[in-house]
Amino acid sequence: MRFFDAHADDPWVLEKYADGQADVRKQAILTMKRLLYTKFEADVAAGKYDGIDLDALPVDEPMGAETDPDVVDRNEATLRTVAIKTVPLTMPRADVDALFRDLPGLIYVTLSEPRLPAQQDRDRAQPHLPAGMGLGGRTGWAVFDSTASAEAAIAHLKEQADTKANETVTQLAFAIQSPMPAKYRTTAWDMFSHPDRLATDLETVKGIATTLDTEAGLAGAQALLEKYADEAPKVHLDVLVTYLRRVHLYCYYSAGCETESLEELAWKCGDKVFRKPGAGDPAGDRAAALLAKFDTKVRQKFDESLRPAKAIDELVDAALGQYVAKEQEHRYRCEFPACGKLFKDTQFVIKHIKNKHAADVAPLITSITERATRLNNFLGDPHHLHPAGMNPTQFTGPFRPPRAAVAAAARPSMMPRNGGSSSYGRERRDSRGEYMDFGGRDEPRGAPRSAAMDPRGLKSYMDLDAPGEGDVVLDYD
């Protein structure tokens, strides 16, 4: 609640959780899904996903030597993508859209959620907020139909910034993204490879894909099951998990994390998803608890009874309590001017106010209702932003990267303002590209602390706006 109260009126909260604005965002996402479905349908027809196997983690493939078609597609797309760095939290999406709306060759503009700063940086990120409530800026992507169109857009925006013709553009930094190796691989625990769990996940994923298809007016799940009807059930699971990611922007193995674009999906959940090899026993106490938590998180989107919510009527009545005065036992007075009627109980005064002073309290009731609805939408999102330090027992993200992911974080060059190129994605990691075994043996190791270093030899810098890179093993605890 404290976190929501601190950000309740931020543009990113209104766009995602306020009735009306959230509907606009939802329609934009449905349009995006139909666009993605057209490409996915063509890829399936071309056999791109034949032989798919999410158990086949390429342990011998050096990172940066990716041949996965999805990563190749992303690298091609980055050449025609303008990255928008650190969009201020006070800037509405409409202002960013307006910058690009009329530029030739634009396909779409999308924004991420705000960045959660490191615990020690939250007070500096938004110093006007209560301690620990601060957030970092948002990241955006404007995707064009060609590299030439993207470069022309950069030139146009730079000209506007230089002449200060547009106040919005002067607050942002832009760059053409460069092709880069996969940020990290989302690797689910080995218990997801157990035959019993594979069967459970297949039925769950079928239901999710069918529901999301119905919402978007698509029929991809059924078409895939028919195309791969002669394949083993695990192939059905793997192709549906991939379909959910590539079309519905939904990462099942990230406990049902949803985004509004492929760019944000890669930013949050990695470029690829795998199951850790093996067949961990899902029946153990700890495994069973983790899987129960995972399943609840997944079901929460589709089962309203699982979503925490505040009773709006109770919140309205509590707000109207300011107009009730207790004079003595069983004597409560309405404090509206020129009224002063007495009642035996508070609830009768509240009912009286709603009926007899409806016009006077209508703005207050509307405000309380809108805010409470926004709060309930926020609480009902199983992946809503929440500073983990406020409540260490609450698991709020698609995953919590272990120390291996932090250790493997990229050291990209700082993005130039209003033009230039970006070296996103340069990274130090295990040259074999192996998954990090819960931060264990494959964790990248730097030089000893005692090793001397010439500061003049430092060629790159930590990008605090970038997500952690390296292979991620999901931790649902």
Short mmCIF file of C-alpha atoms in Angstrom, two decimals:
data_model
loop_
_atom_site.label_atom_id
_atom_site.label_comp_id
_atom_site.label_asym_id
_atom_site.label_seq_id
_atom_site.Cartn_x
_atom_site.Cartn_y
_atom_site.Cartn_z
CA MET A 1 0.00 0.00 0.00
CA ARG A 2 2.77 2.49 0.83
CA PHE A 3 4.39 1.86 -2.53
CA PHE A 4 1.10 2.24 -4.39
CA ASP A 5 0.25 5.42 -2.48
CA ALA A 6 3.61 6.88 -3.46
CA HIS A 7 3.03 6.20 -7.18
CA ALA A 8 -0.78 6.08 -7.53
CA ASP A 9 -0.91 9.11 -9.83
CA ASP A 10 2.22 8.36 -11.87
CA PRO A 11 1.58 8.07 -15.62
CA TRP A 12 2.84 4.46 -15.73
CA VAL A 13 0.33 3.43 -13.03
CA LEU A 14 -2.56 5.25 -14.71
CA GLU A 15 -1.72 3.74 -18.11
CA LYS A 16 -1.63 0.19 -16.79
CA TYR A 17 -4.17 0.10 -13.96
CA ALA A 18 -6.67 2.98 -14.34
CA ASP A 19 -9.95 2.06 -16.01
CA GLY A 20 -10.12 3.76 -19.39
CA GLN A 21 -6.40 4.26 -19.86
CA ALA A 22 -5.78 0.57 -19.18
CA ASP A 23 -8.34 -0.28 -21.87
CA VAL A 24 -6.39 1.80 -24.40
CA ARG A 25 -3.20 -0.04 -23.47
CA LYS A 26 -4.96 -3.41 -23.72
CA GLN A 27 -6.21 -2.64 -27.21
CA ALA A 28 -2.70 -1.63 -28.28
CA ILE A 29 -1.36 -4.94 -26.94
CA LEU A 30 -4.06 -6.89 -28.82
CA THR A 31 -3.02 -5.11 -32.00
CA MET A 32 0.60 -6.03 -31.26
CA LYS A 33 -0.36 -9.69 -30.74
CA ARG A 34 -2.11 -9.88 -34.11
CA LEU A 35 0.97 -8.40 -35.77
CA LEU A 36 3.19 -10.97 -34.04
CA TYR A 37 0.81 -13.79 -34.91
CA THR A 38 1.17 -13.08 -38.62
CA LYS A 39 4.94 -13.52 -38.41
CA PHE A 40 4.71 -16.55 -36.12
CA GLU A 41 2.26 -18.23 -38.49
CA ALA A 42 4.71 -17.74 -41.36
CA ASP A 43 7.60 -19.07 -39.25
CA VAL A 44 5.64 -22.21 -38.33
CA ALA A 45 4.77 -22.83 -41.98
CA ALA A 46 8.47 -22.52 -42.80
CA GLY A 47 9.33 -25.17 -40.21
CA LYS A 48 11.16 -22.81 -37.90
CA TYR A 49 9.85 -24.53 -34.78
CA ASP A 50 10.04 -28.11 -35.98
CA GLY A 51 12.11 -30.15 -33.55
CA ILE A 52 11.75 -27.60 -30.77
CA ASP A 53 13.14 -28.81 -27.43
CA LEU A 54 13.30 -26.56 -24.38
CA ASP A 55 15.44 -29.15 -22.59
CA ALA A 56 18.22 -28.67 -25.13
CA LEU A 57 20.24 -26.03 -23.32
CA PRO A 58 23.25 -25.43 -25.61
CA VAL A 59 25.97 -25.78 -22.97
CA ASP A 60 28.76 -25.91 -25.54
CA GLU A 61 27.66 -22.84 -27.46
CA PRO A 62 29.73 -19.74 -26.66
CA MET A 63 27.58 -16.81 -25.67
CA GLY A 64 27.52 -14.34 -28.51
CA ALA A 65 27.59 -17.11 -31.11
CA GLU A 66 23.83 -17.53 -31.03
CA THR A 67 22.18 -19.30 -33.95
CA ASP A 68 18.70 -19.51 -32.42
CA PRO A 69 16.22 -18.10 -34.97
CA ASP A 70 14.45 -15.95 -32.37
CA VAL A 71 17.73 -14.31 -31.36
CA VAL A 72 18.70 -13.82 -35.00
CA ASP A 73 15.31 -12.16 -35.56
CA ARG A 74 15.90 -9.87 -32.59
CA ASN A 75 19.34 -8.86 -33.79
CA GLU A 76 17.91 -8.00 -37.19
CA ALA A 77 15.16 -5.95 -35.54
CA THR A 78 17.58 -4.02 -33.32
CA LEU A 79 19.22 -2.48 -36.39
CA ARG A 80 15.91 -0.72 -37.10
CA THR A 81 15.04 0.04 -33.49
CA VAL A 82 15.55 3.38 -31.78
CA ALA A 83 16.21 2.82 -28.08
CA ILE A 84 14.77 5.52 -25.82
CA LYS A 85 16.76 5.70 -22.60
CA THR A 86 15.45 6.71 -19.20
CA VAL A 87 12.01 8.10 -19.97
CA PRO A 88 11.12 10.28 -16.95
CA LEU A 89 8.38 8.86 -14.74
CA THR A 90 6.47 12.13 -15.05
CA MET A 91 6.30 11.81 -18.84
CA PRO A 92 3.05 10.26 -20.14
CA ARG A 93 3.18 7.65 -22.87
CA ALA A 94 1.19 9.99 -25.12
CA ASP A 95 4.09 12.47 -25.15
CA VAL A 96 6.51 9.77 -26.32
CA ASP A 97 4.04 8.52 -28.92
CA ALA A 98 3.65 12.05 -30.26
CA LEU A 99 7.40 12.31 -30.94
CA PHE A 100 7.34 9.33 -33.29
CA ARG A 101 3.74 9.19 -34.56
CA ASP A 102 4.33 10.98 -37.87
CA LEU A 103 7.83 9.69 -38.63
CA PRO A 104 8.05 7.65 -41.87
CA GLY A 105 8.42 3.89 -41.48
CA LEU A 106 7.30 3.67 -37.84
CA ILE A 107 5.78 0.30 -36.89
CA TYR A 108 5.22 0.81 -33.17
CA VAL A 109 6.46 2.53 -30.01
CA THR A 110 6.53 0.69 -26.70
CA LEU A 111 7.62 1.49 -23.16
CA SER A 112 8.78 -0.70 -20.29
CA GLU A 113 7.78 -0.37 -16.67
CA PRO A 114 10.02 1.77 -14.45
CA ARG A 115 13.33 0.35 -13.33
CA LEU A 116 13.74 -0.74 -9.72
CA PRO A 117 16.97 0.93 -8.56
CA ALA A 118 19.35 -0.80 -6.21
CA GLN A 119 18.19 -0.51 -2.59
CA GLN A 120 20.83 2.09 -1.76
CA ASP A 121 19.83 4.24 -4.77
CA ARG A 122 16.08 4.46 -4.18
CA ASP A 123 16.20 7.56 -2.01
CA ARG A 124 18.27 9.35 -4.66
CA ALA A 125 16.08 8.20 -7.56
CA GLN A 126 13.05 10.15 -6.31
CA PRO A 127 14.13 12.07 -3.20
CA HIS A 128 10.68 13.67 -2.75
CA LEU A 129 9.13 10.28 -1.95
CA PRO A 130 9.24 8.38 1.36
CA ALA A 131 12.43 6.41 1.98
CA GLY A 132 12.82 3.36 -0.25
CA MET A 133 9.92 4.23 -2.57
CA GLY A 134 11.92 5.70 -5.45
CA LEU A 135 11.96 4.23 -8.96
CA GLY A 136 14.20 4.72 -11.96
CA GLY A 137 13.09 5.81 -15.42
CA ARG A 138 11.43 3.75 -18.10
CA THR A 139 13.01 2.37 -21.26
CA GLY A 140 11.35 2.72 -24.65
CA TRP A 141 11.73 1.26 -28.12
CA ALA A 142 10.56 2.69 -31.43
CA VAL A 143 10.65 0.01 -34.13
CA PHE A 144 10.84 1.02 -37.80
CA ASP A 145 10.53 -0.85 -41.07
CA SER A 146 14.18 -0.36 -42.01
CA THR A 147 17.51 0.80 -40.65
CA ALA A 148 17.33 3.83 -42.94
CA SER A 149 14.00 4.89 -41.42
CA ALA A 150 15.40 4.48 -37.90
CA GLU A 151 18.49 6.54 -38.75
CA ALA A 152 16.32 9.24 -40.32
CA ALA A 153 14.25 9.33 -37.14
CA ILE A 154 17.40 9.78 -35.04
CA ALA A 155 18.51 12.67 -37.26
CA HIS A 156 15.08 14.32 -36.99
CA LEU A 157 14.99 13.99 -33.21
CA LYS A 158 18.55 15.29 -32.88
CA GLU A 159 17.64 18.34 -34.94
CA GLN A 160 14.64 19.00 -32.71
CA ALA A 161 16.82 18.67 -29.61
CA ASP A 162 19.50 20.99 -30.99
CA THR A 163 16.97 23.68 -31.87
CA LYS A 164 14.90 23.01 -28.74
CA ALA A 165 11.85 22.89 -31.00
CA ASN A 166 10.27 20.24 -28.79
CA GLU A 167 10.59 20.26 -25.03
CA THR A 168 9.89 16.54 -24.73
CA VAL A 169 12.76 15.47 -26.97
CA THR A 170 15.30 17.42 -24.90
CA GLN A 171 14.52 15.18 -21.88
CA LEU A 172 15.33 11.93 -23.66
CA ALA A 173 18.31 10.10 -25.10
CA PHE A 174 18.11 8.09 -28.31
CA ALA A 175 20.33 5.60 -30.10
CA ILE A 176 20.11 2.87 -32.71
CA GLN A 177 20.48 -0.43 -30.90
CA SER A 178 23.35 -2.64 -31.99
CA PRO A 179 23.10 -6.41 -32.51
CA MET A 180 24.05 -8.16 -29.31
CA PRO A 181 24.29 -11.61 -27.80
CA ALA A 182 21.37 -12.95 -25.80
CA LYS A 183 20.97 -11.01 -22.56
CA TYR A 184 20.37 -14.17 -20.57
CA ARG A 185 18.53 -17.43 -20.69
CA THR A 186 15.54 -18.02 -18.47
CA THR A 187 16.18 -21.47 -17.01
CA ALA A 188 13.41 -23.11 -15.02
CA TRP A 189 14.26 -25.50 -12.20
CA ASP A 190 14.78 -29.17 -13.00
CA MET A 191 11.53 -30.11 -11.23
CA PHE A 192 9.75 -28.72 -14.31
CA SER A 193 11.39 -31.51 -16.32
CA HIS A 194 9.77 -34.29 -14.28
CA PRO A 195 7.27 -36.28 -16.41
CA ASP A 196 4.39 -35.61 -14.00
CA ARG A 197 5.09 -31.89 -14.03
CA LEU A 198 5.40 -31.83 -17.83
CA ALA A 199 1.89 -33.33 -18.08
CA THR A 200 0.52 -30.78 -15.59
CA ASP A 201 2.16 -27.87 -17.38
CA LEU A 202 0.86 -29.02 -20.77
CA GLU A 203 -2.76 -28.91 -19.58
CA THR A 204 -2.19 -25.53 -17.91
CA VAL A 205 -0.52 -24.05 -20.96
CA LYS A 206 -3.26 -25.33 -23.26
CA GLY A 207 -5.84 -23.51 -21.15
CA ILE A 208 -3.82 -20.29 -21.01
CA ALA A 209 -3.13 -20.27 -24.76
CA THR A 210 -6.79 -20.91 -25.56
CA THR A 211 -7.95 -18.13 -23.22
CA LEU A 212 -5.47 -15.59 -24.59
CA ASP A 213 -6.32 -16.62 -28.16
CA THR A 214 -10.00 -15.99 -27.46
CA GLU A 215 -9.23 -12.53 -26.06
CA ALA A 216 -7.17 -11.63 -29.14
CA GLY A 217 -9.42 -13.27 -31.72
CA LEU A 218 -6.75 -15.80 -32.73
CA ALA A 219 -6.68 -19.58 -33.15
CA GLY A 220 -2.97 -20.29 -32.93
CA ALA A 221 -3.01 -22.80 -30.08
CA GLN A 222 -5.46 -25.12 -31.81
CA ALA A 223 -3.59 -24.80 -35.12
CA LEU A 224 -0.30 -25.75 -33.43
CA LEU A 225 -1.79 -28.79 -31.70
CA GLU A 226 -3.18 -29.94 -35.02
CA LYS A 227 0.09 -29.38 -36.88
CA TYR A 228 2.14 -31.26 -34.28
CA ALA A 229 -0.54 -33.84 -33.48
CA ASP A 230 1.83 -36.77 -34.18
CA GLU A 231 4.55 -35.40 -31.92
CA ALA A 232 5.15 -36.31 -28.26
CA PRO A 233 3.24 -34.34 -25.59
CA LYS A 234 6.46 -32.58 -24.55
CA VAL A 235 6.74 -31.12 -28.05
CA HIS A 236 3.18 -29.80 -27.66
CA LEU A 237 4.21 -28.15 -24.40
CA ASP A 238 7.38 -26.63 -25.83
CA VAL A 239 5.74 -25.22 -28.94
CA LEU A 240 2.86 -23.75 -26.90
CA VAL A 241 5.26 -22.18 -24.38
CA THR A 242 7.12 -20.66 -27.32
CA TYR A 243 3.86 -19.52 -28.92
CA LEU A 244 2.84 -17.77 -25.70
CA ARG A 245 6.16 -15.90 -25.65
CA ARG A 246 6.33 -15.04 -29.34
CA VAL A 247 2.68 -14.01 -29.84
CA HIS A 248 1.05 -13.35 -26.48
CA LEU A 249 4.15 -11.83 -24.83
CA TYR A 250 3.60 -14.24 -21.95
CA CYS A 251 6.46 -16.16 -20.32
CA TYR A 252 5.00 -19.23 -18.63
CA TYR A 253 8.25 -20.27 -16.93
CA SER A 254 8.56 -16.78 -15.46
CA ALA A 255 5.39 -17.57 -13.48
CA GLY A 256 3.17 -15.99 -16.11
CA CYS A 257 4.97 -12.70 -16.60
CA GLU A 258 3.29 -10.56 -19.29
CA THR A 259 4.71 -7.61 -21.20
CA GLU A 260 3.54 -5.32 -23.96
CA SER A 261 6.31 -6.03 -26.49
CA LEU A 262 9.01 -8.53 -27.39
CA GLU A 263 11.57 -5.92 -26.42
CA GLU A 264 10.25 -5.75 -22.86
CA LEU A 265 9.87 -9.53 -22.74
CA ALA A 266 13.58 -9.96 -23.51
CA TRP A 267 14.37 -7.17 -21.02
CA LYS A 268 12.43 -8.92 -18.24
CA CYS A 269 12.58 -12.63 -19.00
CA GLY A 270 15.53 -13.16 -21.32
CA ASP A 271 15.77 -14.00 -24.99
CA LYS A 272 15.33 -17.72 -24.54
CA VAL A 273 13.66 -20.02 -22.07
CA PHE A 274 14.76 -23.52 -21.08
CA ARG A 275 14.13 -26.15 -18.47
CA LYS A 276 17.15 -27.13 -16.45
CA PRO A 277 18.24 -30.63 -17.55
CA GLY A 278 17.32 -33.44 -15.19
CA ALA A 279 14.11 -34.57 -13.58
CA GLY A 280 13.94 -33.05 -10.14
CA ASP A 281 11.32 -34.56 -7.86
CA PRO A 282 8.35 -32.18 -7.55
CA ALA A 283 6.99 -34.13 -4.58
CA GLY A 284 9.54 -32.95 -2.00
CA ASP A 285 8.33 -30.46 0.61
CA ARG A 286 10.34 -27.53 -0.71
CA ALA A 287 9.63 -28.34 -4.36
CA ALA A 288 5.92 -28.77 -3.66
CA ALA A 289 5.78 -25.42 -1.87
CA LEU A 290 7.59 -23.65 -4.72
CA LEU A 291 5.37 -25.22 -7.36
CA ALA A 292 2.25 -24.32 -5.40
CA LYS A 293 3.42 -20.72 -5.25
CA PHE A 294 4.23 -20.79 -8.96
CA ASP A 295 0.83 -22.25 -9.86
CA THR A 296 -1.03 -19.71 -7.73
CA LYS A 297 0.86 -16.88 -9.41
CA VAL A 298 -0.01 -18.26 -12.85
CA ARG A 299 -3.69 -18.80 -12.00
CA GLN A 300 -4.12 -15.38 -10.41
CA LYS A 301 -4.53 -13.68 -13.79
CA PHE A 302 -7.35 -16.01 -14.78
CA ASP A 303 -9.08 -16.58 -11.43
CA GLU A 304 -10.49 -13.43 -9.86
CA SER A 305 -11.01 -15.20 -6.52
CA LEU A 306 -7.22 -15.44 -6.10
CA ARG A 307 -6.64 -11.71 -6.52
CA PRO A 308 -6.28 -9.60 -3.38
CA ALA A 309 -8.68 -6.66 -3.39
CA LYS A 310 -10.00 -3.88 -1.22
CA ALA A 311 -13.78 -3.56 -0.77
CA ILE A 312 -14.62 -0.30 -2.56
CA ASP A 313 -17.85 0.27 -0.60
CA GLU A 314 -15.95 0.05 2.67
CA LEU A 315 -13.38 2.58 1.46
CA VAL A 316 -16.14 4.98 0.38
CA ASP A 317 -17.94 4.62 3.72
CA ALA A 318 -14.69 5.26 5.57
CA ALA A 319 -14.15 8.46 3.57
CA LEU A 320 -17.70 9.64 4.28
CA GLY A 321 -17.05 9.10 7.98
CA GLN A 322 -15.55 12.59 8.10
CA TYR A 323 -19.11 13.94 7.96
CA VAL A 324 -20.31 11.89 10.96
CA ALA A 325 -20.04 13.20 14.52
CA LYS A 326 -20.68 11.05 17.58
CA GLU A 327 -22.41 13.03 20.29
CA GLN A 328 -23.07 10.19 22.68
CA GLU A 329 -23.94 6.50 22.61
CA HIS A 330 -26.48 5.83 19.85
CA ARG A 331 -26.52 9.50 18.81
CA TYR A 332 -24.65 10.30 15.58
CA ARG A 333 -25.09 13.59 13.77
CA CYS A 334 -24.75 14.43 10.06
CA GLU A 335 -22.30 17.33 9.90
CA PHE A 336 -23.29 18.71 6.54
CA PRO A 337 -24.17 22.43 6.83
CA ALA A 338 -27.85 23.13 7.39
CA CYS A 339 -28.51 19.47 8.16
CA GLY A 340 -27.45 18.17 11.57
CA LYS A 341 -29.90 15.24 11.65
CA LEU A 342 -29.40 12.63 14.36
CA PHE A 343 -29.25 8.85 13.86
CA LYS A 344 -28.78 5.81 16.08
CA ASP A 345 -25.73 4.43 14.25
CA THR A 346 -22.96 5.50 11.91
CA GLN A 347 -24.23 3.33 9.07
CA PHE A 348 -27.55 5.21 9.06
CA VAL A 349 -25.75 8.55 8.80
CA ILE A 350 -23.65 7.24 5.88
CA LYS A 351 -26.78 6.02 4.10
CA HIS A 352 -28.44 9.39 4.72
CA ILE A 353 -25.43 11.25 3.28
CA LYS A 354 -25.42 9.11 0.13
CA ASN A 355 -29.13 9.72 -0.42
CA LYS A 356 -29.70 13.30 0.74
CA HIS A 357 -26.30 14.84 0.02
CA ALA A 358 -25.46 12.84 -3.10
CA ALA A 359 -24.52 15.87 -5.20
CA ASP A 360 -22.19 17.20 -2.51
CA VAL A 361 -20.27 13.95 -2.04
CA ALA A 362 -20.31 12.76 -5.66
CA PRO A 363 -16.81 14.10 -6.48
CA LEU A 364 -15.37 12.46 -3.34
CA ILE A 365 -17.08 9.12 -4.05
CA THR A 366 -15.88 9.20 -7.67
CA SER A 367 -12.32 9.93 -6.59
CA ILE A 368 -12.31 7.17 -3.96
CA THR A 369 -13.87 4.66 -6.38
CA GLU A 370 -11.39 5.40 -9.17
CA ARG A 371 -8.41 5.15 -6.85
CA ALA A 372 -9.69 1.96 -5.21
CA THR A 373 -10.32 0.36 -8.60
CA ARG A 374 -6.80 1.31 -9.65
CA LEU A 375 -5.45 -0.18 -6.41
CA ASN A 376 -7.35 -3.42 -6.93
CA ASN A 377 -6.07 -3.69 -10.50
CA PHE A 378 -2.56 -3.14 -9.17
CA LEU A 379 -2.91 -5.73 -6.40
CA GLY A 380 -4.49 -8.18 -8.84
CA ASP A 381 -1.44 -8.08 -11.10
CA PRO A 382 0.79 -10.93 -9.83
CA HIS A 383 3.84 -9.19 -11.27
CA HIS A 384 3.20 -5.62 -10.19
CA LEU A 385 6.24 -3.59 -9.27
CA HIS A 386 7.14 -3.68 -5.61
CA PRO A 387 10.43 -2.80 -3.92
CA ALA A 388 11.52 -6.18 -2.55
CA GLY A 389 13.21 -4.52 0.39
CA MET A 390 9.84 -3.35 1.75
CA ASN A 391 8.59 -6.90 2.16
CA PRO A 392 11.22 -9.60 1.69
CA THR A 393 8.61 -12.37 1.91
CA GLN A 394 6.69 -11.15 -1.13
CA PHE A 395 7.84 -12.52 -4.47
CA THR A 396 6.80 -9.95 -7.05
CA GLY A 397 8.86 -10.32 -10.23
CA PRO A 398 8.95 -12.88 -12.99
CA PHE A 399 12.03 -14.17 -11.25
CA ARG A 400 14.60 -13.07 -8.71
CA PRO A 401 18.02 -13.25 -10.37
CA PRO A 402 20.56 -15.08 -8.21
CA ARG A 403 24.00 -13.66 -7.62
CA ALA A 404 25.21 -15.36 -10.79
CA ALA A 405 23.02 -13.10 -12.88
CA VAL A 406 24.26 -10.05 -11.03
CA ALA A 407 27.86 -11.15 -11.45
CA ALA A 408 27.28 -11.61 -15.16
CA ALA A 409 25.79 -8.16 -15.62
CA ALA A 410 26.80 -6.35 -18.77
CA ARG A 411 29.26 -3.48 -18.88
CA PRO A 412 27.91 -1.60 -21.90
CA SER A 413 29.16 1.79 -22.97
CA MET A 414 27.07 4.70 -21.89
CA MET A 415 24.42 5.60 -24.43
CA PRO A 416 25.13 8.88 -26.25
CA ARG A 417 22.45 11.51 -25.96
CA ASN A 418 20.29 12.14 -29.03
CA GLY A 419 22.12 10.04 -31.56
CA GLY A 420 24.99 7.69 -32.09
CA SER A 421 25.19 3.98 -31.49
CA SER A 422 24.78 1.81 -28.46
CA SER A 423 26.97 -1.08 -27.38
CA TYR A 424 24.23 -2.71 -25.34
CA GLY A 425 24.96 -6.27 -24.53
CA ARG A 426 28.73 -6.49 -24.34
CA GLU A 427 29.33 -8.75 -21.43
CA ARG A 428 31.69 -10.94 -19.49
CA ARG A 429 30.50 -14.44 -18.98
CA ASP A 430 31.45 -18.08 -19.04
CA SER A 431 32.87 -18.61 -22.53
CA ARG A 432 31.08 -21.94 -22.77
CA GLY A 433 27.72 -20.21 -22.36
CA GLU A 434 26.66 -22.61 -19.61
CA TYR A 435 23.70 -21.87 -17.39
CA MET A 436 24.63 -20.73 -13.94
CA ASP A 437 23.89 -23.53 -11.50
CA PHE A 438 22.14 -21.41 -8.84
CA GLY A 439 25.16 -19.13 -8.67
CA GLY A 440 27.49 -22.08 -8.31
CA ARG A 441 30.33 -23.52 -10.26
CA ASP A 442 29.71 -21.72 -13.54
CA GLU A 443 29.50 -18.27 -12.07
CA PRO A 444 31.86 -15.84 -13.86
CA ARG A 445 34.75 -14.84 -11.67
CA GLY A 446 36.68 -11.63 -12.00
CA ALA A 447 40.22 -10.82 -11.03
CA PRO A 448 41.26 -11.13 -7.36
CA ARG A 449 40.41 -8.12 -5.25
CA SER A 450 44.08 -7.56 -4.62
CA ALA A 451 44.82 -7.28 -8.33
CA ALA A 452 45.94 -3.82 -9.38
CA MET A 453 44.06 -2.06 -12.15
CA ASP A 454 44.95 1.00 -14.11
CA PRO A 455 41.78 3.13 -14.19
CA ARG A 456 42.82 4.44 -17.60
CA GLY A 457 42.29 0.93 -18.93
CA LEU A 458 38.59 0.96 -18.09
CA LYS A 459 36.78 0.82 -21.41
CA SER A 460 33.15 0.49 -20.39
CA TYR A 461 30.76 1.33 -17.64
CA MET A 462 27.92 -0.28 -15.71
CA ASP A 463 24.57 0.71 -17.19
CA LEU A 464 22.21 1.06 -14.23
CA ASP A 465 19.21 1.21 -16.58
CA ALA A 466 19.95 -2.14 -18.18
CA PRO A 467 18.51 -5.38 -16.80
CA GLY A 468 20.89 -7.92 -15.36
CA GLU A 469 22.47 -10.17 -17.95
CA GLY A 470 23.79 -13.68 -17.85
CA ASP A 471 21.89 -16.92 -17.58
CA VAL A 472 19.09 -16.78 -15.06
CA VAL A 473 17.82 -19.71 -13.06
CA LEU A 474 14.33 -18.94 -11.83
CA ASP A 475 13.84 -18.79 -8.10
CA TYR A 476 10.15 -18.94 -7.18
CA ASP A 477 10.84 -18.70 -3.47
#
